């Protein structure tokens, strides 16, 4: 049977505040276990949470950037369940009244734009981490992460393919990174995704039974897990079976999802309003202030780049996918580098080199002004395109500026017509047959002459000038 | 007169005149503790060394002229308040060896005001109870009649204040836990408006109801203690930012011209006639002092008990979840046990029967499918109860009523009947549900010589009115001046 896949995503994004959501402890990752803790985040008897306003600021930004209804009164709730990584054995979250609702995100898949609904955004505290001793039946708990602020973004079940899910996830991540409220790192767990997926016969309105997928710690794994689950559910339905409502874990090594718990074993979280925190009231002034401080978002920037710099949609998309890259590009242009050339350099040589070294653009030794200089040298004919790549590689490795490298290595392009004429005369004398044929109309011998000149000048001749000179000297 | 018989105001005068040193005073109270504890058992921990150290510091402050109203005044602390480096049990086996790394804000403020902490006082486990019989460490006894309960949950604090083994104490009141024991022990007990005193560092029972307040023999003394404790605390989001008035000044107001409401629903069937008699007598005294009285109705009173026993257990089921053997307190780890075993063993060995009962009640009330019918509905009725009071305060300045339907009952009398026990708070619960200030003060004695208390209830943040009425009453009567024969 033909099925339609229905996918909804729940994303947990760690917010980049300096301190935790309900106490003053640092949120810094990687500290020795249990060093970023205090009585409050350890849930000691008698302690009380105090809300970090920055968490609200950040969440409002995300809500505005995704077109959510934000503001009014939202309520903190306790989600009760026992687990050693949760010191109070309840998580402070938002339940019935979240801070933001009813937003959307536009995604593009195979050239088609599609709007994905966002059901709600709410804030909550993260849990700690269990560390299991492989040598003994012992587990330890690290509470450094306890109380790190999380934002949960729940989508509508609007996605129909794993590609759409990936595009949504990517677009959402780009926005959060642009807003500088989340580092978007899936591998380190600062951007996590759970997926709800169900199948229904094409044409049927009613939703099928869904499963919830967890433990997908990369974009690739989200795609793989959804593909697998789609096939698994289809096979089960085709075989006359039914889907069990359950939570399944993605096993990346095995390339499959495995059942974790069924609906029957699902927790009853006994949500109720947290009496330790007042309802959160976000007024219009707060929203207006946040809106005024919003940066240009990826989609708007992509459209602007295409229009302002005459770039293709594809190139504009590549440049704007990450904010630092987009900013680097604009800084290069501002320093006098031609936009098209800057785009070409950044999207090909530069990104290739960065990827090879595992670096971010901000860590590169080449400044936007340095790149602009290189572009100008090529443009002015002082450096050939081919040699420019060599110069770039040297700049990337050493951080030296382009002119110095050209000078040092003697790579300066020979654009002296007199010097080149001398070289050409020698070549003409040595190759009379070719000269005669060229004169007789065999234009493609141009390549031969240029090649010979390059050979003589070790590639430093300005090819454009060589072309002109050949035509001039052999004319008539 | 012995030093332990002084009122807080008298002790203040003697200290300020340097007729007695803070150290002498502290020693006198430590001696009194030695003398009375075998019978009263008000304290769980006594800290003579640190008390004398604090007293010496108080003497230095007094000599340097840097003293405040509580400098050098010896006090007790209900063991529900976290005290830095000093065992804090909440009356529970599960916290028997718990030593907090911080002071509760209320405690820190008393210390800052110069008070001398004598020790930690007994209570019903996690403040759940009305007699101290739910303490994991044995009950306290009523100094007026050692066979009788001192009331609860802050029974140790009330008994100690009555026995003269502290000059004042601080307790907590979730459904009457300050006012009811104050009534039974013949002392003043004040529950401030919800949010007036920080809850930070108070081990939570029911967060939306808990409030800390003082015990003292006099209203004037209680006003001084409240002055030191009250005020906004950045560590407690539910503490009020309203400025704290001068409560000492408020005492002078008197009752002349005040209109006092007498709720007809508060004279319940089953009430001891002498309780009703003492209350009516007290009302006459207040009338004699220039107050007018009017009968009022608080029509939703009858639902308060049911509402309370949904909301308080629901909140406690969540608040007490943290006691799991993982981080602090009791941790029972048997050979070959898994995580679930550790949870179950720790909690079933660590919690007493009443705590288990309320955790189960609360867990049930919050369960999927029951939430709306119980917790949701209770919240709605709570609003109605609060509105009853708000309507009454349109008409009257304060409300006067009995505190408990009976004088103190005997130890063991209701210990096996939780419902009977719950009824002893029937006249105090509504005040917590509405978040109002309420005070109990001595208004007479039963034929067996057990104290009876009068309750004064004010509008939100009208502690000044409550104190003014209470102080005027104490100026005109001498119930509070009587001492138990110990």
PDB file of N, CA, C and O in Angstrom, chain A residues 39-40 42-51 78 80 82-84 86-90 96 141 143 268 270-278, chain B residues 82 98 101-102 199-203 207-208 234-238 315 318-319 321-324 326-328 339 343 347 363 366-368 371 375:
ATOM      1  N   UNK A  39      23.783  24.702  46.411  1.00  0.00           N
ATOM      2  CA  UNK A  39      22.630  24.058  47.047  1.00  0.00           C
ATOM      3  C   UNK A  39      21.370  24.075  46.169  1.00  0.00           C
ATOM      4  O   UNK A  39      20.576  23.138  46.179  1.00  0.00           O
ATOM      5  N   UNK A  40      21.188  25.166  45.391  1.00  0.00           N
ATOM      6  CA  UNK A  40      19.949  25.275  44.607  1.00  0.00           C
ATOM      7  C   UNK A  40      19.913  24.226  43.488  1.00  0.00           C
ATOM      8  O   UNK A  40      18.949  23.469  43.374  1.00  0.00           O
ATOM      9  N   UNK A  42      21.602  21.603  43.283  1.00  0.00           N
ATOM     10  CA  UNK A  42      21.695  20.250  43.844  1.00  0.00           C
ATOM     11  C   UNK A  42      20.373  19.833  44.494  1.00  0.00           C
ATOM     12  O   UNK A  42      20.252  18.718  44.984  1.00  0.00           O
ATOM     13  N   UNK A  43      19.407  20.748  44.533  1.00  0.00           N
ATOM     14  CA  UNK A  43      18.100  20.405  45.107  1.00  0.00           C
ATOM     15  C   UNK A  43      18.178  20.092  46.589  1.00  0.00           C
ATOM     16  O   UNK A  43      17.497  19.197  47.081  1.00  0.00           O
ATOM     17  N   UNK A  44      18.998  20.828  47.329  1.00  0.00           N
ATOM     18  CA  UNK A  44      19.086  20.564  48.765  1.00  0.00           C
ATOM     19  C   UNK A  44      17.783  20.980  49.443  1.00  0.00           C
ATOM     20  O   UNK A  44      17.023  21.786  48.917  1.00  0.00           O
ATOM     21  N   UNK A  45      17.524  20.436  50.626  1.00  0.00           N
ATOM     22  CA  UNK A  45      16.279  20.780  51.315  1.00  0.00           C
ATOM     23  C   UNK A  45      16.189  22.282  51.545  1.00  0.00           C
ATOM     24  O   UNK A  45      17.173  22.896  51.947  1.00  0.00           O
ATOM     25  N   UNK A  46      15.022  22.843  51.283  1.00  0.00           N
ATOM     26  CA  UNK A  46      14.788  24.245  51.610  1.00  0.00           C
ATOM     27  C   UNK A  46      15.169  25.257  50.551  1.00  0.00           C
ATOM     28  O   UNK A  46      14.859  26.428  50.687  1.00  0.00           O
ATOM     29  N   UNK A  47      15.839  24.820  49.483  1.00  0.00           N
ATOM     30  CA  UNK A  47      16.263  25.816  48.498  1.00  0.00           C
ATOM     31  C   UNK A  47      15.115  26.176  47.550  1.00  0.00           C
ATOM     32  O   UNK A  47      14.142  25.430  47.426  1.00  0.00           O
ATOM     33  N   UNK A  48      15.245  27.317  46.919  1.00  0.00           N
ATOM     34  CA  UNK A  48      14.199  27.802  46.015  1.00  0.00           C
ATOM     35  C   UNK A  48      14.821  28.289  44.711  1.00  0.00           C
ATOM     36  O   UNK A  48      15.930  28.829  44.717  1.00  0.00           O
ATOM     37  N   UNK A  49      14.104  28.118  43.617  1.00  0.00           N
ATOM     38  CA  UNK A  49      14.612  28.582  42.322  1.00  0.00           C
ATOM     39  C   UNK A  49      14.340  30.073  42.123  1.00  0.00           C
ATOM     40  O   UNK A  49      13.319  30.585  42.585  1.00  0.00           O
ATOM     41  N   UNK A  50      15.271  30.749  41.475  1.00  0.00           N
ATOM     42  CA  UNK A  50      15.042  32.144  41.077  1.00  0.00           C
ATOM     43  C   UNK A  50      15.357  32.238  39.592  1.00  0.00           C
ATOM     44  O   UNK A  50      16.446  31.870  39.156  1.00  0.00           O
ATOM     45  N   UNK A  51      14.408  32.715  38.825  1.00  0.00           N
ATOM     46  CA  UNK A  51      14.521  32.683  37.367  1.00  0.00           C
ATOM     47  C   UNK A  51      15.616  33.621  36.835  1.00  0.00           C
ATOM     48  O   UNK A  51      15.690  34.776  37.233  1.00  0.00           O
ATOM     49  N   UNK A  78       5.895  21.704  37.490  1.00  0.00           N
ATOM     50  CA  UNK A  78       6.821  20.638  37.875  1.00  0.00           C
ATOM     51  C   UNK A  78       6.452  19.364  37.141  1.00  0.00           C
ATOM     52  O   UNK A  78       5.281  18.962  37.129  1.00  0.00           O
ATOM     53  N   UNK A  80       7.148  15.614  37.413  1.00  0.00           N
ATOM     54  CA  UNK A  80       7.636  14.734  38.472  1.00  0.00           C
ATOM     55  C   UNK A  80       8.026  13.359  37.954  1.00  0.00           C
ATOM     56  O   UNK A  80       7.207  12.662  37.364  1.00  0.00           O
ATOM     57  N   UNK A  82      11.233  10.160  39.052  1.00  0.00           N
ATOM     58  CA  UNK A  82      12.445   9.835  39.799  1.00  0.00           C
ATOM     59  C   UNK A  82      13.559   9.408  38.851  1.00  0.00           C
ATOM     60  O   UNK A  82      13.386   8.489  38.052  1.00  0.00           O
ATOM     61  N   UNK A  83      14.683  10.070  38.943  1.00  0.00           N
ATOM     62  CA  UNK A  83      15.888   9.614  38.266  1.00  0.00           C
ATOM     63  C   UNK A  83      17.077  10.279  38.942  1.00  0.00           C
ATOM     64  O   UNK A  83      16.999  11.450  39.308  1.00  0.00           O
ATOM     65  N   UNK A  84      18.176   9.559  39.127  1.00  0.00           N
ATOM     66  CA  UNK A  84      19.276  10.132  39.924  1.00  0.00           C
ATOM     67  C   UNK A  84      19.904  11.382  39.319  1.00  0.00           C
ATOM     68  O   UNK A  84      20.528  12.148  40.041  1.00  0.00           O
ATOM     69  N   UNK A  86      18.341  13.840  38.296  1.00  0.00           N
ATOM     70  CA  UNK A  86      17.396  14.937  38.525  1.00  0.00           C
ATOM     71  C   UNK A  86      17.319  15.156  40.041  1.00  0.00           C
ATOM     72  O   UNK A  86      16.588  14.460  40.737  1.00  0.00           O
ATOM     73  N   UNK A  87      18.069  16.124  40.581  1.00  0.00           N
ATOM     74  CA  UNK A  87      18.253  16.174  42.040  1.00  0.00           C
ATOM     75  C   UNK A  87      16.954  16.331  42.833  1.00  0.00           C
ATOM     76  O   UNK A  87      16.825  15.765  43.910  1.00  0.00           O
ATOM     77  N   UNK A  88      16.013  17.097  42.336  1.00  0.00           N
ATOM     78  CA  UNK A  88      14.765  17.283  43.076  1.00  0.00           C
ATOM     79  C   UNK A  88      13.764  16.173  42.778  1.00  0.00           C
ATOM     80  O   UNK A  88      12.712  16.101  43.372  1.00  0.00           O
ATOM     81  N   UNK A  89      14.104  15.343  41.815  1.00  0.00           N
ATOM     82  CA  UNK A  89      13.171  14.348  41.282  1.00  0.00           C
ATOM     83  C   UNK A  89      11.919  14.990  40.694  1.00  0.00           C
ATOM     84  O   UNK A  89      10.855  14.380  40.614  1.00  0.00           O
ATOM     85  N   UNK A  90      12.058  16.242  40.345  1.00  0.00           N
ATOM     86  CA  UNK A  90      11.108  16.862  39.420  1.00  0.00           C
ATOM     87  C   UNK A  90      11.882  17.879  38.606  1.00  0.00           C
ATOM     88  O   UNK A  90      12.902  18.406  39.064  1.00  0.00           O
ATOM     89  N   UNK A  96       1.021  23.706  30.834  1.00  0.00           N
ATOM     90  CA  UNK A  96      -0.237  24.180  30.255  1.00  0.00           C
ATOM     91  C   UNK A  96      -0.118  25.542  29.580  1.00  0.00           C
ATOM     92  O   UNK A  96      -0.733  25.779  28.557  1.00  0.00           O
ATOM     93  N   UNK A 141      27.045  10.442  39.529  1.00  0.00           N
ATOM     94  CA  UNK A 141      26.255  11.510  38.936  1.00  0.00           C
ATOM     95  C   UNK A 141      27.066  12.793  38.901  1.00  0.00           C
ATOM     96  O   UNK A 141      27.714  13.144  39.882  1.00  0.00           O
ATOM     97  N   UNK A 143      26.431  16.709  38.382  1.00  0.00           N
ATOM     98  CA  UNK A 143      25.326  17.681  38.360  1.00  0.00           C
ATOM     99  C   UNK A 143      25.709  19.009  37.697  1.00  0.00           C
ATOM    100  O   UNK A 143      24.970  19.980  37.815  1.00  0.00           O
ATOM    101  N   UNK A 268       3.657   8.865  34.326  1.00  0.00           N
ATOM    102  CA  UNK A 268       2.636   9.868  34.639  1.00  0.00           C
ATOM    103  C   UNK A 268       3.395  10.969  35.366  1.00  0.00           C
ATOM    104  O   UNK A 268       3.802  10.802  36.512  1.00  0.00           O
ATOM    105  N   UNK A 270       2.592  13.798  36.489  1.00  0.00           N
ATOM    106  CA  UNK A 270       1.888  14.556  37.542  1.00  0.00           C
ATOM    107  C   UNK A 270       2.266  16.049  37.523  1.00  0.00           C
ATOM    108  O   UNK A 270       2.622  16.634  38.524  1.00  0.00           O
ATOM    109  N   UNK A 271       2.166  16.635  36.340  1.00  0.00           N
ATOM    110  CA  UNK A 271       2.448  18.061  36.210  1.00  0.00           C
ATOM    111  C   UNK A 271       1.537  18.865  37.142  1.00  0.00           C
ATOM    112  O   UNK A 271       0.342  18.578  37.241  1.00  0.00           O
ATOM    113  N   UNK A 272       2.085  19.860  37.765  1.00  0.00           N
ATOM    114  CA  UNK A 272       1.253  20.868  38.440  1.00  0.00           C
ATOM    115  C   UNK A 272       2.060  22.165  38.540  1.00  0.00           C
ATOM    116  O   UNK A 272       3.294  22.141  38.452  1.00  0.00           O
ATOM    117  N   UNK A 273       1.377  23.294  38.692  1.00  0.00           N
ATOM    118  CA  UNK A 273       2.089  24.577  38.702  1.00  0.00           C
ATOM    119  C   UNK A 273       3.098  24.614  39.841  1.00  0.00           C
ATOM    120  O   UNK A 273       2.795  24.207  40.958  1.00  0.00           O
ATOM    121  N   UNK A 274       4.311  25.096  39.570  1.00  0.00           N
ATOM    122  CA  UNK A 274       5.337  25.136  40.611  1.00  0.00           C
ATOM    123  C   UNK A 274       5.035  26.282  41.573  1.00  0.00           C
ATOM    124  O   UNK A 274       5.099  27.447  41.187  1.00  0.00           O
ATOM    125  N   UNK A 275       4.738  25.953  42.839  1.00  0.00           N
ATOM    126  CA  UNK A 275       4.391  27.019  43.786  1.00  0.00           C
ATOM    127  C   UNK A 275       5.591  27.862  44.203  1.00  0.00           C
ATOM    128  O   UNK A 275       5.414  28.881  44.868  1.00  0.00           O
ATOM    129  N   UNK A 276       6.794  27.468  43.803  1.00  0.00           N
ATOM    130  CA  UNK A 276       7.972  28.242  44.190  1.00  0.00           C
ATOM    131  C   UNK A 276       8.265  29.391  43.235  1.00  0.00           C
ATOM    132  O   UNK A 276       9.134  30.214  43.518  1.00  0.00           O
ATOM    133  N   UNK A 277       7.584  29.411  42.093  1.00  0.00           N
ATOM    134  CA  UNK A 277       7.852  30.457  41.110  1.00  0.00           C
ATOM    135  C   UNK A 277       6.562  31.175  40.748  1.00  0.00           C
ATOM    136  O   UNK A 277       5.529  30.542  40.534  1.00  0.00           O
ATOM    137  N   UNK A 278       6.637  32.471  40.653  1.00  0.00           N
ATOM    138  CA  UNK A 278       5.459  33.230  40.251  1.00  0.00           C
ATOM    139  C   UNK A 278       5.224  33.009  38.757  1.00  0.00           C
ATOM    140  O   UNK A 278       6.161  32.718  38.023  1.00  0.00           O
TER     141      UNK A 278
ATOM    142  N   UNK B  82      17.012  25.354  57.789  1.00  0.00           N
ATOM    143  CA  UNK B  82      18.399  24.955  57.595  1.00  0.00           C
ATOM    144  C   UNK B  82      19.313  25.887  58.379  1.00  0.00           C
ATOM    145  O   UNK B  82      19.132  27.107  58.371  1.00  0.00           O
ATOM    146  N   UNK B  98      21.709  15.117  58.443  1.00  0.00           N
ATOM    147  CA  UNK B  98      21.891  16.134  57.401  1.00  0.00           C
ATOM    148  C   UNK B  98      22.420  17.440  58.009  1.00  0.00           C
ATOM    149  O   UNK B  98      21.818  18.012  58.903  1.00  0.00           O
ATOM    150  N   UNK B 101      24.813  23.263  54.312  1.00  0.00           N
ATOM    151  CA  UNK B 101      25.939  24.173  54.116  1.00  0.00           C
ATOM    152  C   UNK B 101      25.517  25.642  54.108  1.00  0.00           C
ATOM    153  O   UNK B 101      26.292  26.504  53.732  1.00  0.00           O
ATOM    154  N   UNK B 102      24.282  25.927  54.501  1.00  0.00           N
ATOM    155  CA  UNK B 102      23.817  27.320  54.439  1.00  0.00           C
ATOM    156  C   UNK B 102      22.749  27.555  55.506  1.00  0.00           C
ATOM    157  O   UNK B 102      22.149  26.609  56.011  1.00  0.00           O
ATOM    158  N   UNK B 199      10.973  32.099  52.457  1.00  0.00           N
ATOM    159  CA  UNK B 199      10.930  30.654  52.695  1.00  0.00           C
ATOM    160  C   UNK B 199      12.266  29.988  52.366  1.00  0.00           C
ATOM    161  O   UNK B 199      12.401  28.777  52.533  1.00  0.00           O
ATOM    162  N   UNK B 200      13.241  30.767  51.910  1.00  0.00           N
ATOM    163  CA  UNK B 200      14.501  30.144  51.513  1.00  0.00           C
ATOM    164  C   UNK B 200      15.149  29.462  52.715  1.00  0.00           C
ATOM    165  O   UNK B 200      15.362  30.083  53.751  1.00  0.00           O
ATOM    166  N   UNK B 201      15.463  28.196  52.555  1.00  0.00           N
ATOM    167  CA  UNK B 201      16.113  27.438  53.611  1.00  0.00           C
ATOM    168  C   UNK B 201      15.156  26.790  54.598  1.00  0.00           C
ATOM    169  O   UNK B 201      15.581  26.092  55.509  1.00  0.00           O
ATOM    170  N   UNK B 202      13.869  27.034  54.426  1.00  0.00           N
ATOM    171  CA  UNK B 202      12.856  26.321  55.214  1.00  0.00           C
ATOM    172  C   UNK B 202      12.556  25.035  54.461  1.00  0.00           C
ATOM    173  O   UNK B 202      12.162  25.095  53.294  1.00  0.00           O
ATOM    174  N   UNK B 203      12.724  23.898  55.087  1.00  0.00           N
ATOM    175  CA  UNK B 203      12.476  22.658  54.365  1.00  0.00           C
ATOM    176  C   UNK B 203      10.982  22.598  54.049  1.00  0.00           C
ATOM    177  O   UNK B 203      10.145  22.639  54.942  1.00  0.00           O
ATOM    178  N   UNK B 207       4.570  24.303  49.602  1.00  0.00           N
ATOM    179  CA  UNK B 207       5.205  25.585  49.272  1.00  0.00           C
ATOM    180  C   UNK B 207       4.242  26.758  49.159  1.00  0.00           C
ATOM    181  O   UNK B 207       4.619  27.888  49.437  1.00  0.00           O
ATOM    182  N   UNK B 208       3.002  26.504  48.743  1.00  0.00           N
ATOM    183  CA  UNK B 208       2.085  27.621  48.559  1.00  0.00           C
ATOM    184  C   UNK B 208       1.413  28.004  49.873  1.00  0.00           C
ATOM    185  O   UNK B 208       0.614  28.947  49.916  1.00  0.00           O
ATOM    186  N   UNK B 234      15.829  38.144  47.703  1.00  0.00           N
ATOM    187  CA  UNK B 234      16.042  37.809  46.287  1.00  0.00           C
ATOM    188  C   UNK B 234      16.107  36.305  46.039  1.00  0.00           C
ATOM    189  O   UNK B 234      15.906  35.856  44.913  1.00  0.00           O
ATOM    190  N   UNK B 235      16.358  35.524  47.083  1.00  0.00           N
ATOM    191  CA  UNK B 235      16.453  34.069  46.910  1.00  0.00           C
ATOM    192  C   UNK B 235      15.091  33.386  46.959  1.00  0.00           C
ATOM    193  O   UNK B 235      14.999  32.179  46.769  1.00  0.00           O
ATOM    194  N   UNK B 236      14.040  34.144  47.257  1.00  0.00           N
ATOM    195  CA  UNK B 236      12.680  33.577  47.288  1.00  0.00           C
ATOM    196  C   UNK B 236      11.777  34.431  46.399  1.00  0.00           C
ATOM    197  O   UNK B 236      11.378  35.532  46.776  1.00  0.00           O
ATOM    198  N   UNK B 237      11.466  33.895  45.218  1.00  0.00           N
ATOM    199  CA  UNK B 237      10.657  34.669  44.258  1.00  0.00           C
ATOM    200  C   UNK B 237       9.270  34.957  44.782  1.00  0.00           C
ATOM    201  O   UNK B 237       8.589  35.848  44.282  1.00  0.00           O
ATOM    202  N   UNK B 238       8.804  34.179  45.757  1.00  0.00           N
ATOM    203  CA  UNK B 238       7.448  34.401  46.270  1.00  0.00           C
ATOM    204  C   UNK B 238       7.452  35.327  47.484  1.00  0.00           C
ATOM    205  O   UNK B 238       6.404  35.569  48.072  1.00  0.00           O
ATOM    206  N   UNK B 315       1.456  19.081  47.022  1.00  0.00           N
ATOM    207  CA  UNK B 315       2.739  19.795  46.986  1.00  0.00           C
ATOM    208  C   UNK B 315       3.822  19.011  47.727  1.00  0.00           C
ATOM    209  O   UNK B 315       4.969  18.945  47.286  1.00  0.00           O
ATOM    210  N   UNK B 318       5.593  16.168  45.870  1.00  0.00           N
ATOM    211  CA  UNK B 318       6.641  16.615  44.962  1.00  0.00           C
ATOM    212  C   UNK B 318       7.842  17.154  45.744  1.00  0.00           C
ATOM    213  O   UNK B 318       8.991  16.829  45.437  1.00  0.00           O
ATOM    214  N   UNK B 319       7.578  17.949  46.773  1.00  0.00           N
ATOM    215  CA  UNK B 319       8.678  18.523  47.565  1.00  0.00           C
ATOM    216  C   UNK B 319       9.538  17.457  48.225  1.00  0.00           C
ATOM    217  O   UNK B 319      10.741  17.635  48.385  1.00  0.00           O
ATOM    218  N   UNK B 321      10.118  14.472  47.124  1.00  0.00           N
ATOM    219  CA  UNK B 321      10.680  13.497  46.185  1.00  0.00           C
ATOM    220  C   UNK B 321      12.208  13.508  46.221  1.00  0.00           C
ATOM    221  O   UNK B 321      12.851  12.507  45.923  1.00  0.00           O
ATOM    222  N   UNK B 322      12.781  14.645  46.617  1.00  0.00           N
ATOM    223  CA  UNK B 322      14.246  14.774  46.584  1.00  0.00           C
ATOM    224  C   UNK B 322      14.937  13.892  47.619  1.00  0.00           C
ATOM    225  O   UNK B 322      16.143  13.688  47.530  1.00  0.00           O
ATOM    226  N   UNK B 323      14.192  13.400  48.579  1.00  0.00           N
ATOM    227  CA  UNK B 323      14.811  12.551  49.600  1.00  0.00           C
ATOM    228  C   UNK B 323      14.827  11.115  49.085  1.00  0.00           C
ATOM    229  O   UNK B 323      13.884  10.361  49.270  1.00  0.00           O
ATOM    230  N   UNK B 324      15.917  10.787  48.378  1.00  0.00           N
ATOM    231  CA  UNK B 324      15.936   9.526  47.636  1.00  0.00           C
ATOM    232  C   UNK B 324      17.180   8.695  47.904  1.00  0.00           C
ATOM    233  O   UNK B 324      17.374   7.649  47.288  1.00  0.00           O
ATOM    234  N   UNK B 326      20.214   9.497  47.177  1.00  0.00           N
ATOM    235  CA  UNK B 326      21.281   9.711  46.190  1.00  0.00           C
ATOM    236  C   UNK B 326      22.287  10.758  46.665  1.00  0.00           C
ATOM    237  O   UNK B 326      23.489  10.578  46.510  1.00  0.00           O
ATOM    238  N   UNK B 327      21.774  11.851  47.256  1.00  0.00           N
ATOM    239  CA  UNK B 327      22.651  13.016  47.442  1.00  0.00           C
ATOM    240  C   UNK B 327      22.995  13.334  48.889  1.00  0.00           C
ATOM    241  O   UNK B 327      24.079  13.801  49.187  1.00  0.00           O
ATOM    242  N   UNK B 328      22.049  13.176  49.793  1.00  0.00           N
ATOM    243  CA  UNK B 328      22.267  13.554  51.198  1.00  0.00           C
ATOM    244  C   UNK B 328      21.248  12.811  52.036  1.00  0.00           C
ATOM    245  O   UNK B 328      20.295  12.239  51.509  1.00  0.00           O
ATOM    246  N   UNK B 339      18.772   0.424  41.710  1.00  0.00           N
ATOM    247  CA  UNK B 339      18.334   1.795  41.989  1.00  0.00           C
ATOM    248  C   UNK B 339      16.965   1.824  42.660  1.00  0.00           C
ATOM    249  O   UNK B 339      16.754   2.526  43.652  1.00  0.00           O
ATOM    250  N   UNK B 343      15.796   3.442  46.287  1.00  0.00           N
ATOM    251  CA  UNK B 343      14.702   4.402  46.488  1.00  0.00           C
ATOM    252  C   UNK B 343      13.710   3.867  47.530  1.00  0.00           C
ATOM    253  O   UNK B 343      13.341   4.556  48.473  1.00  0.00           O
ATOM    254  N   UNK B 347      13.353   5.399  51.323  1.00  0.00           N
ATOM    255  CA  UNK B 347      12.146   6.162  51.631  1.00  0.00           C
ATOM    256  C   UNK B 347      11.241   5.434  52.623  1.00  0.00           C
ATOM    257  O   UNK B 347      10.613   6.072  53.469  1.00  0.00           O
ATOM    258  N   UNK B 363       0.251  12.158  45.696  1.00  0.00           N
ATOM    259  CA  UNK B 363       0.601  11.520  44.424  1.00  0.00           C
ATOM    260  C   UNK B 363      -0.672  11.125  43.684  1.00  0.00           C
ATOM    261  O   UNK B 363      -0.812  11.331  42.485  1.00  0.00           O
ATOM    262  N   UNK B 366      -2.595  14.119  42.173  1.00  0.00           N
ATOM    263  CA  UNK B 366      -1.997  14.732  40.985  1.00  0.00           C
ATOM    264  C   UNK B 366      -1.973  13.793  39.784  1.00  0.00           C
ATOM    265  O   UNK B 366      -1.531  14.168  38.703  1.00  0.00           O
ATOM    266  N   UNK B 367      -2.439  12.561  39.973  1.00  0.00           N
ATOM    267  CA  UNK B 367      -2.308  11.565  38.910  1.00  0.00           C
ATOM    268  C   UNK B 367      -3.173  11.910  37.703  1.00  0.00           C
ATOM    269  O   UNK B 367      -4.217  12.546  37.833  1.00  0.00           O
ATOM    270  N   UNK B 368      -2.689  11.440  36.546  1.00  0.00           N
ATOM    271  CA  UNK B 368      -3.435  11.656  35.304  1.00  0.00           C
ATOM    272  C   UNK B 368      -4.849  11.113  35.482  1.00  0.00           C
ATOM    273  O   UNK B 368      -5.044  10.017  35.999  1.00  0.00           O
ATOM    274  N   UNK B 371      -6.365  14.675  38.327  1.00  0.00           N
ATOM    275  CA  UNK B 371      -5.882  16.036  38.592  1.00  0.00           C
ATOM    276  C   UNK B 371      -7.028  17.050  38.624  1.00  0.00           C
ATOM    277  O   UNK B 371      -7.173  17.819  39.563  1.00  0.00           O
ATOM    278  N   UNK B 375      -6.925  18.225  42.432  1.00  0.00           N
ATOM    279  CA  UNK B 375      -6.073  19.406  42.562  1.00  0.00           C
ATOM    280  C   UNK B 375      -6.699  20.623  41.879  1.00  0.00           C
ATOM    281  O   UNK B 375      -6.709  21.729  42.418  1.00  0.00           O
TER     282      UNK B 375
END
